[in-house]
PDB file of C-alpha atoms in Angstrom:
ATOM      1  CA  MET A   1     -42.408 -21.068 183.777  1.00 71.00           C
ATOM      2  CA  VAL A   2     -39.178 -20.486 185.188  1.00 75.00           C
ATOM      3  CA  SER A   3     -38.476 -18.560 188.634  1.00 70.00           C
ATOM      4  CA  GLU A   4     -34.769 -18.218 189.919  1.00 68.00           C
ATOM      5  CA  GLY A   5     -36.537 -15.761 193.158  1.00 65.00           C
ATOM      6  CA  GLY A   6     -37.023 -12.478 191.546  1.00 63.00           C
ATOM      7  CA  PRO A   7     -39.899 -10.692 190.151  1.00 67.00           C
ATOM      8  CA  GLU A   8     -39.528 -11.827 186.967  1.00 68.00           C
ATOM      9  CA  ARG A   9     -40.553 -15.216 185.553  1.00 71.00           C
ATOM     10  CA  PRO A  10     -40.827 -15.897 182.126  1.00 73.00           C
ATOM     11  CA  ALA A  11     -42.998 -18.368 180.871  1.00 76.00           C
ATOM     12  CA  ALA A  12     -43.774 -20.755 177.699  1.00 76.00           C
ATOM     13  CA  VAL A  13     -46.734 -21.626 176.300  1.00 78.00           C
ATOM     14  CA  THR A  14     -48.498 -24.046 173.272  1.00 78.00           C
ATOM     15  CA  HIS A  15     -51.089 -22.487 172.569  1.00 80.00           C
ATOM     16  CA  PRO A  16     -52.629 -18.446 173.378  1.00 81.00           C
ATOM     17  CA  ASP A  17     -54.979 -19.056 175.382  1.00 78.00           C
ATOM     18  CA  LEU A  18     -52.796 -20.701 177.960  1.00 85.00           C
ATOM     19  CA  ALA A  19     -50.757 -17.528 178.104  1.00 87.00           C
ATOM     20  CA  ALA A  20     -54.173 -15.691 179.625  1.00 87.00           C
ATOM     21  CA  LEU A  21     -53.901 -18.391 182.293  1.00 89.00           C
ATOM     22  CA  VAL A  22     -50.295 -18.331 183.529  1.00 89.00           C
ATOM     23  CA  SER A  23     -50.469 -14.343 183.324  1.00 88.00           C
ATOM     24  CA  VAL A  24     -54.126 -14.218 185.636  1.00 90.00           C
ATOM     25  CA  GLN A  25     -52.022 -16.452 188.249  1.00 90.00           C
ATOM     26  CA  LEU A  26     -49.415 -14.466 188.420  1.00 86.00           C
ATOM     27  CA  ARG A  27     -50.685 -11.240 188.897  1.00 88.00           C
ATOM     28  CA  SER A  28     -53.448 -12.992 191.507  1.00 89.00           C
ATOM     29  CA  GLY A  29     -50.594 -14.663 193.089  1.00 88.00           C
ATOM     30  CA  ASP A  30     -53.569 -17.778 193.223  1.00 90.00           C
ATOM     31  CA  GLY A  31     -53.668 -20.615 191.494  1.00 92.00           C
ATOM     32  CA  PRO A  32     -52.128 -24.228 190.692  1.00 94.00           C
ATOM     33  CA  ILE A  33     -48.557 -22.471 190.048  1.00 92.00           C
ATOM     34  CA  PRO A  34     -48.569 -19.818 192.740  1.00 91.00           C
ATOM     35  CA  ALA A  35     -49.655 -23.096 194.905  1.00 93.00           C
ATOM     36  CA  ALA A  36     -47.255 -25.932 193.563  1.00 92.00           C
ATOM     37  CA  LEU A  37     -44.602 -23.081 193.743  1.00 89.00           C
ATOM     38  CA  GLU A  38     -45.563 -22.480 197.272  1.00 90.00           C
ATOM     39  CA  ARG A  39     -45.676 -26.524 197.824  1.00 91.00           C
ATOM     40  CA  GLY A  40     -43.137 -28.070 196.379  1.00 90.00           C
ATOM     41  CA  GLU A  41     -45.330 -30.936 194.775  1.00 92.00           C
ATOM     42  CA  PRO A  42     -47.886 -30.864 192.320  1.00 93.00           C
ATOM     43  CA  VAL A  43     -51.148 -29.362 192.302  1.00 92.00           C
ATOM     44  CA  ASP A  44     -53.379 -30.578 189.998  1.00 91.00           C
ATOM     45  CA  SER A  45     -57.931 -29.959 189.908  1.00 91.00           C
ATOM     46  CA  ALA A  46     -59.287 -33.091 188.315  1.00 92.00           C
ATOM     47  CA  ASP A  47     -62.358 -31.223 187.364  1.00 94.00           C
ATOM     48  CA  LEU A  48     -62.233 -27.173 186.936  1.00 92.00           C
ATOM     49  CA  LEU A  49     -66.392 -27.423 186.767  1.00 90.00           C
ATOM     50  CA  ARG A  50     -66.475 -28.669 190.269  1.00 91.00           C
ATOM     51  CA  GLU A  51     -63.536 -26.931 191.349  1.00 90.00           C
ATOM     52  CA  GLU A  52     -64.101 -24.501 194.447  1.00 90.00           C
ATOM     53  CA  ARG A  53     -60.235 -23.160 194.823  1.00 91.00           C
ATOM     54  CA  TRP A  54     -58.491 -20.182 192.283  1.00 92.00           C
ATOM     55  CA  PRO A  55     -61.503 -18.521 191.472  1.00 92.00           C
ATOM     56  CA  ALA A  56     -60.111 -16.111 188.770  1.00 92.00           C
ATOM     57  CA  TYR A  57     -58.675 -18.978 187.061  1.00 91.00           C
ATOM     58  CA  ARG A  58     -60.998 -21.445 187.687  1.00 92.00           C
ATOM     59  CA  ALA A  59     -63.779 -18.593 185.667  1.00 92.00           C
ATOM     60  CA  MET A  60     -60.635 -18.310 182.782  1.00 91.00           C
ATOM     61  CA  ALA A  61     -59.834 -21.716 182.411  1.00 92.00           C
ATOM     62  CA  LEU A  62     -63.495 -23.002 182.131  1.00 93.00           C
ATOM     63  CA  ASP A  63     -63.910 -20.003 179.626  1.00 91.00           C
ATOM     64  CA  SER A  64     -61.208 -21.165 177.289  1.00 90.00           C
ATOM     65  CA  GLY A  65     -62.334 -25.048 177.454  1.00 91.00           C
ATOM     66  CA  VAL A  66     -60.082 -26.479 179.686  1.00 92.00           C
ATOM     67  CA  ARG A  67     -61.611 -28.740 182.211  1.00 94.00           C
ATOM     68  CA  SER A  68     -58.299 -30.106 184.492  1.00 93.00           C
ATOM     69  CA  SER A  69     -54.950 -29.262 184.764  1.00 92.00           C
ATOM     70  CA  VAL A  70     -52.119 -29.989 186.543  1.00 93.00           C
ATOM     71  CA  THR A  71     -48.951 -28.040 187.788  1.00 92.00           C
ATOM     72  CA  ILE A  72     -45.625 -29.650 187.932  1.00 93.00           C
ATOM     73  CA  PRO A  73     -42.593 -28.392 190.108  1.00 92.00           C
ATOM     74  CA  PHE A  74     -39.064 -28.807 189.664  1.00 91.00           C
ATOM     75  CA  ARG A  75     -36.389 -27.205 192.180  1.00 89.00           C
ATOM     76  CA  ARG A  76     -32.654 -27.993 191.403  1.00 88.00           C
ATOM     77  CA  SER A  77     -30.088 -25.777 192.140  1.00 86.00           C
ATOM     78  CA  GLY A  78     -32.001 -22.642 193.507  1.00 83.00           C
ATOM     79  CA  LEU A  79     -34.048 -22.647 190.044  1.00 84.00           C
ATOM     80  CA  THR A  80     -38.053 -23.687 190.131  1.00 86.00           C
ATOM     81  CA  VAL A  81     -39.659 -24.411 186.839  1.00 88.00           C
ATOM     82  CA  THR A  82     -43.018 -25.350 186.586  1.00 88.00           C
ATOM     83  CA  LEU A  83     -44.974 -27.785 184.117  1.00 90.00           C
ATOM     84  CA  SER A  84     -48.800 -27.231 183.621  1.00 91.00           C
ATOM     85  CA  LEU A  85     -50.406 -29.624 181.845  1.00 90.00           C
ATOM     86  CA  TYR A  86     -54.596 -28.322 181.038  1.00 91.00           C
ATOM     87  CA  SER A  87     -56.737 -30.746 179.629  1.00 91.00           C
ATOM     88  CA  PHE A  88     -60.253 -30.230 177.630  1.00 92.00           C
ATOM     89  CA  ARG A  89     -61.690 -33.224 180.018  1.00 92.00           C
ATOM     90  CA  PRO A  90     -62.331 -34.053 183.160  1.00 92.00           C
ATOM     91  CA  GLY A  91     -60.003 -36.276 185.333  1.00 88.00           C
ATOM     92  CA  ALA A  92     -57.488 -36.624 182.401  1.00 87.00           C
ATOM     93  CA  LEU A  93     -53.826 -35.980 183.683  1.00 88.00           C
ATOM     94  CA  GLU A  94     -53.724 -37.961 186.802  1.00 84.00           C
ATOM     95  CA  ASP A  95     -51.240 -40.096 185.947  1.00 84.00           C
ATOM     96  CA  ALA A  96     -48.863 -37.115 184.559  1.00 82.00           C
ATOM     97  CA  PRO A  97     -46.932 -35.930 187.350  1.00 82.00           C
ATOM     98  CA  HIS A  98     -45.191 -39.552 187.411  1.00 82.00           C
ATOM     99  CA  GLY A  99     -45.106 -40.190 183.424  1.00 81.00           C
ATOM    100  CA  PRO A 100     -42.952 -38.515 180.792  1.00 88.00           C
ATOM    101  CA  ALA A 101     -44.255 -34.763 182.160  1.00 86.00           C
ATOM    102  CA  ARG A 102     -41.722 -35.723 184.865  1.00 86.00           C
ATOM    103  CA  ALA A 103     -39.051 -36.862 182.515  1.00 87.00           C
ATOM    104  CA  LEU A 104     -39.753 -33.592 180.461  1.00 86.00           C
ATOM    105  CA  GLY A 105     -39.580 -31.576 183.496  1.00 87.00           C
ATOM    106  CA  ASP A 106     -36.737 -32.839 184.907  1.00 88.00           C
ATOM    107  CA  LEU A 107     -34.780 -32.932 181.526  1.00 90.00           C
ATOM    108  CA  ALA A 108     -35.661 -29.273 181.050  1.00 87.00           C
ATOM    109  CA  VAL A 109     -34.559 -28.059 184.590  1.00 88.00           C
ATOM    110  CA  THR A 110     -31.397 -30.043 183.911  1.00 89.00           C
ATOM    111  CA  CYS A 111     -30.653 -27.781 180.895  1.00 90.00           C
ATOM    112  CA  LEU A 112     -31.376 -24.689 182.053  1.00 87.00           C
ATOM    113  CA  VAL A 113     -29.319 -25.313 185.468  1.00 89.00           C
ATOM    114  CA  ARG A 114     -26.422 -26.354 182.749  1.00 92.00           C
ATOM    115  CA  ASP A 115     -27.007 -23.521 180.458  1.00 91.00           C
ATOM    116  CA  ARG A 116     -26.743 -21.192 183.883  1.00 87.00           C
ATOM    117  CA  SER A 117     -23.460 -22.676 184.860  1.00 90.00           C
ATOM    118  CA  TYR A 118     -22.333 -22.247 181.211  1.00 94.00           C
ATOM    119  CA  ARG A 119     -22.799 -18.535 180.895  1.00 90.00           C
ATOM    120  CA  ALA A 120     -21.416 -17.767 184.683  1.00 89.00           C
ATOM    121  CA  ALA A 121     -18.083 -20.137 183.710  1.00 93.00           C
ATOM    122  CA  LEU A 122     -18.347 -18.122 180.360  1.00 93.00           C
ATOM    123  CA  THR A 123     -18.177 -14.523 182.530  1.00 92.00           C
ATOM    124  CA  GLU A 124     -15.497 -16.118 184.496  1.00 93.00           C
ATOM    125  CA  LEU A 125     -13.398 -16.367 181.524  1.00 92.00           C
ATOM    126  CA  ASP A 126     -13.881 -13.433 179.940  1.00 91.00           C
ATOM    127  CA  GLN A 127     -13.010 -11.574 183.442  1.00 89.00           C
ATOM    128  CA  LEU A 128      -9.768 -13.828 184.272  1.00 89.00           C
ATOM    129  CA  GLY A 129      -8.546 -12.719 180.406  1.00 89.00           C
ATOM    130  CA  ALA A 130      -9.226  -8.958 181.268  1.00 85.00           C
ATOM    131  CA  ALA A 131      -7.056  -9.884 184.918  1.00 81.00           C
ATOM    132  CA  LEU A 132      -4.693 -11.519 182.434  1.00 86.00           C
ATOM    133  CA  ARG A 133      -4.481  -8.353 179.618  1.00 87.00           C
ATOM    134  CA  THR A 134      -3.979  -6.025 182.490  1.00 86.00           C
ATOM    135  CA  ARG A 135      -1.767  -8.025 184.686  1.00 89.00           C
ATOM    136  CA  PRO A 136       1.266  -6.762 183.182  1.00 91.00           C
ATOM    137  CA  VAL A 137       0.670  -3.062 183.605  1.00 92.00           C
ATOM    138  CA  VAL A 138      -0.414  -3.304 187.167  1.00 92.00           C
ATOM    139  CA  ASP A 139       2.493  -4.809 187.514  1.00 92.00           C
ATOM    140  CA  GLN A 140       5.009  -1.978 185.773  1.00 92.00           C
ATOM    141  CA  ALA A 141       3.095   0.523 188.529  1.00 92.00           C
ATOM    142  CA  CYS A 142       3.716  -1.813 191.118  1.00 91.00           C
ATOM    143  CA  GLY A 143       7.465  -1.587 190.292  1.00 92.00           C
ATOM    144  CA  ILE A 144       7.256   2.593 189.949  1.00 91.00           C
ATOM    145  CA  VAL A 145       5.382   3.046 193.253  1.00 89.00           C
ATOM    146  CA  MET A 146       7.946   0.506 194.533  1.00 90.00           C
ATOM    147  CA  HIS A 147      10.279   3.381 193.290  1.00 87.00           C
ATOM    148  CA  VAL A 148       9.019   5.852 193.927  1.00 86.00           C
ATOM    149  CA  LEU A 149       8.007   5.029 197.356  1.00 86.00           C
ATOM    150  CA  GLY A 150      11.122   2.233 198.491  1.00 88.00           C
ATOM    151  CA  CYS A 151       8.426   0.254 199.557  1.00 89.00           C
ATOM    152  CA  ASP A 152       7.934  -3.475 198.857  1.00 93.00           C
ATOM    153  CA  ALA A 153       5.329  -5.143 196.204  1.00 92.00           C
ATOM    154  CA  ASP A 154       2.612  -5.368 198.679  1.00 93.00           C
ATOM    155  CA  ALA A 155       3.418  -1.853 200.226  1.00 90.00           C
ATOM    156  CA  ALA A 156       2.732  -0.808 196.613  1.00 90.00           C
ATOM    157  CA  PHE A 157      -0.073  -2.785 195.385  1.00 92.00           C
ATOM    158  CA  GLY A 158      -1.545  -1.489 198.628  1.00 91.00           C
ATOM    159  CA  VAL A 159      -1.348   1.914 197.853  1.00 89.00           C
ATOM    160  CA  LEU A 160      -2.543   1.298 193.744  1.00 90.00           C
ATOM    161  CA  ARG A 161      -5.800  -0.167 195.468  1.00 91.00           C
ATOM    162  CA  HIS A 162      -6.126   2.258 197.660  1.00 89.00           C
ATOM    163  CA  VAL A 163      -6.252   5.080 194.708  1.00 87.00           C
ATOM    164  CA  SER A 164      -8.398   3.270 192.954  1.00 88.00           C
ATOM    165  CA  GLN A 165     -10.857   2.469 195.959  1.00 91.00           C
ATOM    166  CA  THR A 166     -10.863   6.347 197.210  1.00 87.00           C
ATOM    167  CA  THR A 167     -11.498   7.415 193.379  1.00 87.00           C
ATOM    168  CA  GLN A 168     -13.846   5.122 192.134  1.00 91.00           C
ATOM    169  CA  ARG A 169     -11.145   3.557 189.606  1.00 89.00           C
ATOM    170  CA  LYS A 170     -10.648   0.153 187.968  1.00 90.00           C
ATOM    171  CA  LEU A 171      -7.224  -0.744 189.143  1.00 89.00           C
ATOM    172  CA  SER A 172      -5.507  -1.181 185.625  1.00 90.00           C
ATOM    173  CA  ASP A 173      -6.845   2.665 184.624  1.00 89.00           C
ATOM    174  CA  VAL A 174      -4.730   3.881 187.679  1.00 88.00           C
ATOM    175  CA  ALA A 175      -2.020   1.682 186.721  1.00 91.00           C
ATOM    176  CA  SER A 176      -2.723   2.931 183.373  1.00 90.00           C
ATOM    177  CA  ALA A 177      -1.903   5.963 184.362  1.00 87.00           C
ATOM    178  CA  VAL A 178       0.910   5.662 187.002  1.00 89.00           C
ATOM    179  CA  VAL A 179       2.492   3.641 183.554  1.00 89.00           C
ATOM    180  CA  ASP A 180       1.858   6.582 181.157  1.00 87.00           C
ATOM    181  CA  THR A 181       3.832   9.538 183.816  1.00 84.00           C
ATOM    182  CA  ARG A 182       6.020   6.984 184.383  1.00 79.00           C
ATOM    183  CA  GLY A 183       5.250   8.459 188.331  1.00 72.00           C
ATOM    184  CA  ARG A 184       6.368  11.882 187.443  1.00 75.00           C
ATOM    185  CA  GLY A 185       3.926  14.149 189.234  1.00 69.00           C
ATOM    186  CA  LEU A 186       2.467  11.470 191.659  1.00 68.00           C
ATOM    187  CA  GLU A 187       5.600  11.724 194.114  1.00 68.00           C
ATOM    188  CA  ARG A 188       3.674  13.616 196.460  1.00 68.00           C
ATOM    189  CA  GLU A 189       0.303  12.384 196.373  1.00 69.00           C
ATOM    190  CA  LEU A 190       1.655   8.847 196.393  1.00 66.00           C
ATOM    191  CA  VAL A 191       3.697   9.325 199.681  1.00 65.00           C
ATOM    192  CA  SER A 192       0.461  10.929 201.059  1.00 66.00           C
ATOM    193  CA  LEU A 193      -1.142   8.004 200.416  1.00 61.00           C
ATOM    194  CA  SER A 194       1.462   6.135 201.768  1.00 59.00           C
ATOM    195  CA  ASP A 195       0.877   7.258 205.095  1.00 57.00           C
TER     196      ASP A 195
END
């Protein structure tokens, strides 16, 4: 299961019966997954037949034939991944938090963090590309405003930004409108905005 601090917690399971075990824990807020998320350390049950914690989870697990379980949390960069292992035999998972399951969980959370960073970088790249494509129009609009108002570039950009904010339009759209009209008909409005 993956958690980024929000209400959504996507989970992947390797058997259909396990999906219900995850769901009952998330719905009730009671079970090994919520306990591992709260404590930040592995939570296990060596024998669910003798377990007194988590009644709803325990009942559903036993009904599915699960006798033991362990949930291992992994936290990195605001992301929490839990890996839960289940067994039909009691006591079969006591070494799981220290073996290959630990390596698998570490790998999974590392990959998810890298994927999230990669997607953020792509989004930033798209935004920078859009800014670079609109920059010439904004510069032209600043030149027109500078001519109309007789001000410097910083003041002209401030006027365009003010128009953008007060009209709730993108700066590039405001700049395009100024360039399209070449500032004609906007003189009075621009002067009143610069005061």
